[in-house]
Coordinates of C-alpha atoms in Angstrom, one line a residue:
X10 CA 79.9 -67.7 -5.0
X11 CA 76.5 -66.8 -5.7
X12 CA 75.3 -67.3 -9.4
X13 CA 74.6 -64.4 -11.7
X14 CA 70.7 -63.7 -13.0
X15 CA 69.3 -61.7 -15.8
X16 CA 66.1 -59.8 -15.7
X17 CA 65.3 -58.6 -19.1
X18 CA 62.0 -56.3 -19.0
X19 CA 60.8 -56.7 -22.8
X20 CA 56.7 -55.2 -21.7
X21 CA 56.7 -51.6 -23.2
X22 CA 55.1 -50.4 -26.4
X23 CA 57.2 -47.8 -27.0
X24 CA 55.0 -45.4 -28.7
X25 CA 57.2 -42.7 -29.6
X26 CA 58.7 -45.4 -32.5
X27 CA 55.6 -45.3 -33.8
X28 CA 54.7 -46.4 -36.6
X29 CA 57.3 -49.5 -36.0
X30 CA 56.9 -49.9 -32.7
X31 CA 52.9 -51.0 -32.5
X32 CA 51.2 -53.0 -29.7
X33 CA 51.1 -55.8 -31.6
X34 CA 54.7 -55.6 -32.2
X35 CA 56.9 -53.3 -29.8
X36 CA 60.7 -51.7 -31.0
X37 CA 61.8 -54.7 -29.0
X38 CA 60.9 -57.2 -31.4
X39 CA 62.3 -55.0 -34.5
X40 CA 65.6 -55.2 -35.8
X41 CA 66.1 -51.5 -35.5
X42 CA 70.2 -51.0 -35.5
X43 CA 70.0 -52.8 -39.2
X44 CA 72.4 -55.5 -37.8
X45 CA 70.1 -58.5 -38.2
X46 CA 68.8 -59.1 -34.4
X47 CA 66.1 -57.4 -32.8
X48 CA 66.6 -55.4 -29.7
X49 CA 65.5 -58.1 -27.8
X50 CA 68.0 -60.5 -29.3
X51 CA 70.9 -57.8 -29.1
X52 CA 70.5 -57.3 -25.7
X53 CA 70.5 -61.3 -24.7
X54 CA 73.8 -61.5 -26.9
X55 CA 75.1 -58.5 -24.9
X56 CA 75.4 -60.4 -21.6
X57 CA 76.9 -64.0 -23.2
X58 CA 79.7 -64.6 -20.7
X59 CA 77.8 -62.8 -18.0
X60 CA 74.8 -65.2 -17.7
X61 CA 74.1 -68.2 -18.9
X62 CA 70.5 -68.8 -20.6
X63 CA 69.2 -70.8 -17.6
X64 CA 69.6 -68.0 -15.6
X65 CA 67.9 -65.2 -17.7
X66 CA 64.5 -64.0 -16.8
X67 CA 62.4 -62.5 -19.6
X68 CA 59.4 -60.1 -18.0
X69 CA 56.5 -59.1 -20.8
X70 CA 53.2 -58.7 -21.5
X71 CA 51.2 -61.9 -21.6
X72 CA 50.4 -61.3 -25.0
X73 CA 54.1 -61.3 -26.2
X74 CA 55.3 -64.3 -24.1
X75 CA 55.0 -66.2 -28.0
X76 CA 56.9 -63.7 -29.5
X77 CA 59.7 -63.5 -26.9
X78 CA 60.2 -67.6 -27.6
X79 CA 60.7 -67.1 -31.4
X80 CA 63.4 -64.4 -30.5
X81 CA 65.0 -66.5 -28.0
X82 CA 63.9 -70.0 -28.2
X83 CA 67.1 -70.8 -26.2
X84 CA 65.0 -69.6 -23.2
X85 CA 62.4 -72.2 -21.9
X86 CA 59.2 -70.9 -21.6
X87 CA 59.1 -71.5 -18.0
X88 CA 61.8 -68.4 -17.9
X89 CA 59.6 -66.1 -19.4
X90 CA 57.3 -64.6 -17.2
X91 CA 54.0 -63.0 -18.5
X92 CA 52.2 -60.0 -16.9
X93 CA 48.7 -59.7 -17.3
X94 CA 48.3 -55.9 -17.2
X95 CA 51.5 -53.6 -17.4
X96 CA 52.3 -51.7 -13.9
X97 CA 55.5 -50.4 -14.4
X98 CA 58.5 -51.4 -13.4
X99 CA 58.3 -51.9 -9.7
X100 CA 55.8 -54.6 -9.8
X101 CA 57.8 -56.2 -13.0
X102 CA 61.0 -56.5 -10.7
X103 CA 59.3 -57.5 -7.8
X104 CA 58.0 -60.6 -9.7
X105 CA 61.1 -61.6 -11.2
X106 CA 63.4 -61.0 -8.3
X107 CA 60.6 -63.4 -5.8
X108 CA 61.0 -65.8 -8.5
X109 CA 64.8 -65.7 -8.8
X110 CA 64.9 -66.0 -4.9
X111 CA 63.0 -69.4 -4.8
X112 CA 65.9 -71.1 -7.1
X113 CA 68.9 -68.9 -5.6
X114 CA 67.9 -66.6 -2.4
X115 CA 71.9 -64.8 -2.6
X116 CA 71.8 -64.4 -6.2
X117 CA 73.3 -61.4 -7.5
X118 CA 70.4 -59.8 -10.1
X119 CA 71.2 -57.6 -13.3
X120 CA 67.7 -55.6 -14.5
X121 CA 68.6 -54.4 -18.3
X122 CA 65.8 -52.9 -20.3
X123 CA 65.1 -55.0 -24.1
X124 CA 65.5 -52.0 -26.0
X125 CA 68.7 -50.4 -25.4
X126 CA 71.5 -50.2 -27.2
X127 CA 75.3 -50.6 -26.6
X128 CA 77.9 -49.8 -29.3
X129 CA 81.0 -50.4 -26.8
X130 CA 80.3 -53.9 -25.6
X131 CA 83.4 -55.3 -24.5
X132 CA 83.2 -52.1 -22.0
X133 CA 79.8 -53.0 -21.3
X134 CA 80.7 -55.9 -19.9
X135 CA 83.9 -54.9 -18.0
X136 CA 81.9 -52.3 -16.3
X137 CA 78.9 -55.3 -15.4
X138 CA 81.3 -57.2 -14.0
X139 CA 82.6 -54.7 -11.8
X140 CA 79.2 -53.9 -10.6
X141 CA 78.5 -57.6 -10.3
X142 CA 81.5 -58.3 -8.1
X143 CA 80.6 -55.2 -6.0
X144 CA 77.0 -56.1 -5.4
X145 CA 78.2 -59.8 -4.4
X146 CA 80.3 -58.4 -1.5
X147 CA 78.2 -55.3 -0.5
X148 CA 74.7 -54.6 0.7
X149 CA 73.7 -51.9 -1.7
X150 CA 71.7 -51.5 -5.0
X151 CA 73.8 -50.3 -7.6
X152 CA 72.4 -48.2 -10.8
X153 CA 74.8 -47.3 -13.8
X154 CA 74.9 -44.1 -14.6
X155 CA 75.8 -42.5 -18.3
X156 CA 78.5 -40.0 -18.4
X157 CA 76.2 -36.9 -20.5
X158 CA 77.7 -36.1 -23.9
X159 CA 74.7 -33.1 -24.2
X160 CA 72.1 -31.8 -22.1
X161 CA 69.5 -34.0 -22.8
X162 CA 66.0 -33.3 -21.7
X163 CA 64.8 -36.9 -22.2
X164 CA 66.2 -38.6 -19.6
X165 CA 66.3 -38.7 -16.1
X166 CA 69.7 -37.5 -13.9
X167 CA 71.7 -39.1 -11.1
X168 CA 73.6 -36.6 -8.6
X169 CA 76.4 -38.7 -6.7
X170 CA 78.9 -37.9 -4.0
X171 CA 82.4 -37.5 -5.6
X172 CA 84.9 -37.2 -2.3
X173 CA 86.2 -40.6 -2.1
X174 CA 84.7 -41.0 1.6
X175 CA 81.4 -42.1 -0.2
X176 CA 82.7 -44.6 -2.7
X177 CA 82.7 -48.2 -2.6
X178 CA 86.1 -49.7 -1.9
X179 CA 88.0 -49.8 -5.1
X180 CA 86.7 -46.2 -5.4
X181 CA 84.6 -46.5 -8.8
X182 CA 81.0 -46.4 -7.3
X183 CA 80.1 -43.9 -6.1
X184 CA 77.0 -42.8 -3.3
X185 CA 73.9 -41.4 -5.1
X186 CA 72.9 -37.9 -3.4
X187 CA 69.5 -37.3 -5.5
X188 CA 67.9 -38.8 -8.8
X189 CA 65.8 -35.9 -10.8
X190 CA 63.6 -36.6 -13.2
X191 CA 63.5 -35.1 -16.7
X192 CA 64.8 -31.6 -16.4
X193 CA 64.2 -28.8 -18.9
X194 CA 67.0 -27.3 -20.6
X195 CA 68.2 -25.2 -18.5
X196 CA 68.4 -27.4 -15.6
X197 CA 70.4 -29.9 -17.9
X198 CA 72.9 -27.4 -19.0
X199 CA 73.5 -26.9 -15.0
X200 CA 74.0 -30.5 -14.8
X201 CA 75.9 -31.2 -17.2
X202 CA 78.3 -28.3 -16.4
X203 CA 78.6 -29.2 -13.0
X204 CA 80.3 -32.3 -13.9
X205 CA 78.4 -34.9 -11.2
X206 CA 75.1 -36.0 -12.7
X207 CA 75.0 -38.4 -14.9
X208 CA 72.0 -40.2 -17.3
X209 CA 69.7 -42.4 -15.3
X210 CA 70.3 -45.9 -17.6
X211 CA 67.8 -48.1 -16.3
X212 CA 70.1 -50.3 -15.6
X213 CA 70.2 -52.2 -11.8
X214 CA 72.4 -54.2 -10.2
X215 CA 71.5 -56.1 -6.8
X216 CA 71.9 -59.5 -4.9
X217 CA 68.4 -60.4 -4.7
X218 CA 68.1 -60.3 -0.9
X219 CA 69.2 -56.6 -1.1
X220 CA 66.2 -55.7 -3.1
X221 CA 63.6 -57.7 -1.5
X222 CA 64.3 -56.0 1.8
X223 CA 64.5 -52.4 0.0
X224 CA 60.7 -53.8 -1.3
X225 CA 59.5 -54.4 2.3
X226 CA 61.4 -50.9 3.4
X227 CA 59.8 -48.7 0.8
X228 CA 57.2 -50.6 -1.2
X229 CA 55.7 -52.9 1.6
X230 CA 51.9 -53.2 -0.1
X231 CA 53.9 -54.7 -3.2
X232 CA 56.6 -56.9 -0.9
X233 CA 53.5 -58.5 1.0
X234 CA 51.9 -59.5 -2.0
X235 CA 54.5 -61.6 -3.4
X236 CA 55.3 -62.9 0.1
X237 CA 51.8 -63.8 0.3
X238 CA 51.8 -66.2 -2.9
X239 CA 55.7 -66.6 -2.9
X240 CA 54.8 -70.6 -2.6
X241 CA 52.9 -70.5 -5.8
X242 CA 55.4 -69.3 -8.0
X243 CA 57.3 -71.8 -10.3
X244 CA 53.9 -73.8 -9.6
X245 CA 50.8 -74.4 -12.0
X246 CA 49.1 -71.8 -9.8
X247 CA 51.9 -69.1 -10.9
X248 CA 49.5 -67.4 -13.7
X249 CA 46.6 -67.4 -11.3
X250 CA 48.4 -65.9 -8.6
X251 CA 50.6 -63.1 -10.9
X252 CA 46.9 -62.2 -12.4
X253 CA 45.6 -61.5 -8.8
X254 CA 48.7 -59.9 -7.5
X255 CA 49.0 -57.4 -10.0
X256 CA 45.3 -56.5 -9.6
X257 CA 46.6 -55.5 -6.0
X258 CA 50.0 -53.7 -7.7
X259 CA 49.9 -49.7 -7.6
X260 CA 51.3 -48.4 -11.2
X261 CA 55.1 -47.3 -9.8
X262 CA 58.3 -46.9 -11.3
X263 CA 61.5 -48.8 -9.3
X264 CA 62.8 -45.7 -9.4
X265 CA 60.7 -43.1 -7.5
X266 CA 59.1 -46.8 -5.4
X267 CA 62.9 -47.6 -4.2
X268 CA 65.8 -45.9 -5.7
X269 CA 64.8 -42.4 -5.1
X270 CA 63.8 -43.4 -1.7
X271 CA 66.7 -46.2 -0.3
X272 CA 70.2 -45.0 1.4
X273 CA 72.2 -47.5 0.4
X274 CA 72.4 -46.5 -3.7
X275 CA 75.4 -46.1 -5.3
X276 CA 76.4 -45.2 -9.4
X277 CA 79.1 -46.6 -11.3
X278 CA 80.1 -43.9 -14.0
X279 CA 80.0 -45.8 -17.7
X280 CA 80.2 -44.6 -21.1
X281 CA 80.1 -46.8 -23.2
X282 CA 77.8 -45.7 -26.1
X283 CA 74.7 -46.2 -25.0
X284 CA 71.1 -44.7 -26.3
X285 CA 67.6 -45.9 -24.9
X286 CA 66.5 -46.0 -28.7
X287 CA 63.6 -44.2 -27.1
X288 CA 63.0 -41.9 -30.1
X289 CA 63.5 -41.3 -34.0
X290 CA 66.0 -38.7 -33.2
X291 CA 67.9 -40.9 -31.0
X292 CA 68.2 -43.6 -33.8
X293 CA 69.6 -40.8 -36.0
X294 CA 72.1 -39.9 -33.4
X295 CA 73.6 -43.1 -32.9
X296 CA 73.4 -45.2 -36.3
X297 CA 75.5 -45.0 -39.4
X298 CA 75.4 -41.6 -41.6
X299 CA 76.1 -41.1 -45.3
X300 CA 77.9 -38.4 -46.2
X301 CA 75.3 -35.9 -46.2
X302 CA 74.3 -37.0 -42.6
X303 CA 71.2 -39.3 -43.4
X304 CA 70.7 -42.2 -41.4
X305 CA 69.0 -45.2 -44.2
X306 CA 67.6 -48.6 -43.6
X307 CA 65.5 -49.3 -46.8
X308 CA 66.1 -49.5 -50.5
X309 CA 66.3 -45.5 -50.6
X310 CA 67.4 -43.0 -53.2
X311 CA 68.2 -39.4 -52.2
X312 CA 68.6 -36.3 -54.1
X313 CA 69.4 -33.2 -51.9
X314 CA 68.5 -34.8 -48.9
X315 CA 70.6 -34.4 -45.3
X316 CA 69.8 -35.0 -41.9
X317 CA 67.2 -37.4 -42.3
X318 CA 66.4 -40.3 -40.6
X319 CA 64.7 -42.9 -42.6
X320 CA 63.7 -46.8 -42.4
X321 CA 61.2 -48.1 -45.0
X322 CA 60.5 -51.8 -46.3
X323 CA 63.4 -53.4 -47.9
X324 CA 60.5 -54.8 -50.6
X325 CA 59.8 -51.3 -51.8
X326 CA 61.9 -48.6 -53.9
X327 CA 61.5 -45.3 -52.2
X328 CA 62.8 -42.3 -54.0
X329 CA 63.4 -38.9 -51.9
X330 CA 64.5 -35.0 -52.9
X331 CA 64.7 -32.0 -51.0
X332 CA 64.4 -33.2 -47.4
X333 CA 66.4 -31.6 -44.5
X334 CA 66.1 -33.2 -41.2
X335 CA 63.0 -35.3 -41.5
X336 CA 62.0 -38.2 -40.4
X337 CA 60.4 -40.9 -42.9
X338 CA 59.3 -43.7 -41.7
X339 CA 57.1 -46.7 -43.2
X340 CA 55.8 -49.8 -41.4
X341 CA 52.6 -52.0 -41.7
X342 CA 50.3 -49.8 -44.0
X343 CA 51.4 -46.9 -42.2
X344 CA 53.9 -44.2 -43.6
X345 CA 55.0 -41.1 -41.0
X346 CA 56.7 -38.2 -42.4
X347 CA 57.8 -35.6 -40.1
X348 CA 60.3 -33.1 -39.0
X349 CA 62.9 -34.4 -36.5
X350 CA 62.5 -31.5 -34.5
X351 CA 58.8 -32.5 -33.7
X352 CA 59.3 -35.6 -33.3
X353 CA 57.6 -35.4 -29.6
X354 CA 54.4 -34.9 -31.7
X355 CA 54.6 -38.7 -32.7
X356 CA 52.8 -39.6 -29.6
X357 CA 49.9 -37.2 -30.3
X358 CA 49.7 -38.6 -34.0
X359 CA 49.3 -41.9 -32.3
X360 CA 46.1 -41.0 -30.2
X361 CA 45.2 -39.1 -33.3
X362 CA 45.1 -41.9 -35.5
X363 CA 43.4 -44.2 -32.6
X364 CA 40.6 -41.6 -32.1
X365 CA 40.1 -41.2 -35.6
X366 CA 40.7 -44.6 -37.4
X367 CA 40.4 -47.1 -34.8
X368 CA 42.9 -49.5 -33.1
X369 CA 44.2 -51.0 -36.3
X370 CA 47.1 -48.3 -36.6
X371 CA 48.3 -48.0 -33.3

């Protein structure tokens, strides 16, 4: 039986989570949920019993390789793969999969972002094991689709065929019909009501030989780059090769480059308390609330305040009166106070700060 490997994608900056998530210290390295563990550490913890540390690879920006090692000291530096530049998820996944294929050409691979939250971990592990078993036995590309709980416009959607005839043996994995990127609210409501759409979680499972064939079929420019230099992976020439390889790879996501085009894509419907924790509002949604609906992390005293998400340094006492549905977030010399329903403007704030104050705050 082929071994299971895990690829953790940990290269993003997460600018919608500013001022916590910064270029020098992105959100995957923060204890966002107030558990005492960073998002990256929680991701690693989640796969305990599924993938041993020796089969875990983290792909990140070269600037963060030391940070990854500090957070996951159990991982040898050889398993922390540094990207010279961000090129979206397709080159990132290709790099790790070609590296794993050298070690185990029949490996079953799970791909997970480093900055997602899972509230029901036992159910998560149960479903991942179902997907791993299906990927071992079938030449398929599997994605986990989350049962939508609201018509959210911030997620991509997956439509599946629910007729038994297009399911894998066992009946839990369904053939994917379409992928739709972030829809408008009206369309999101239609998707929600139809019952055959799921949120795209960004969690994937496949055998390494199957995904490599998919790269050859749909992203041949990327597969050619990695096949040319495959012999240099795992050697002292790897860093030099990857620098050159990434300069030749286009910026493209695995969803757009492969999953939307392939005809062997299946989805496993899942409900395990998932959130991509992409925004302050999503943190409010999954966090622990006080009696007035506030999610608080810090030394805070509240008066006449409700529906807020407040995350401030533990060494600073914060007193708040009269706020309703606000974000109050302070980190590293930046304080953000913003209405929760205006959080999409955070990216604009970051751009303005960079333009007017320089790079010290972004």
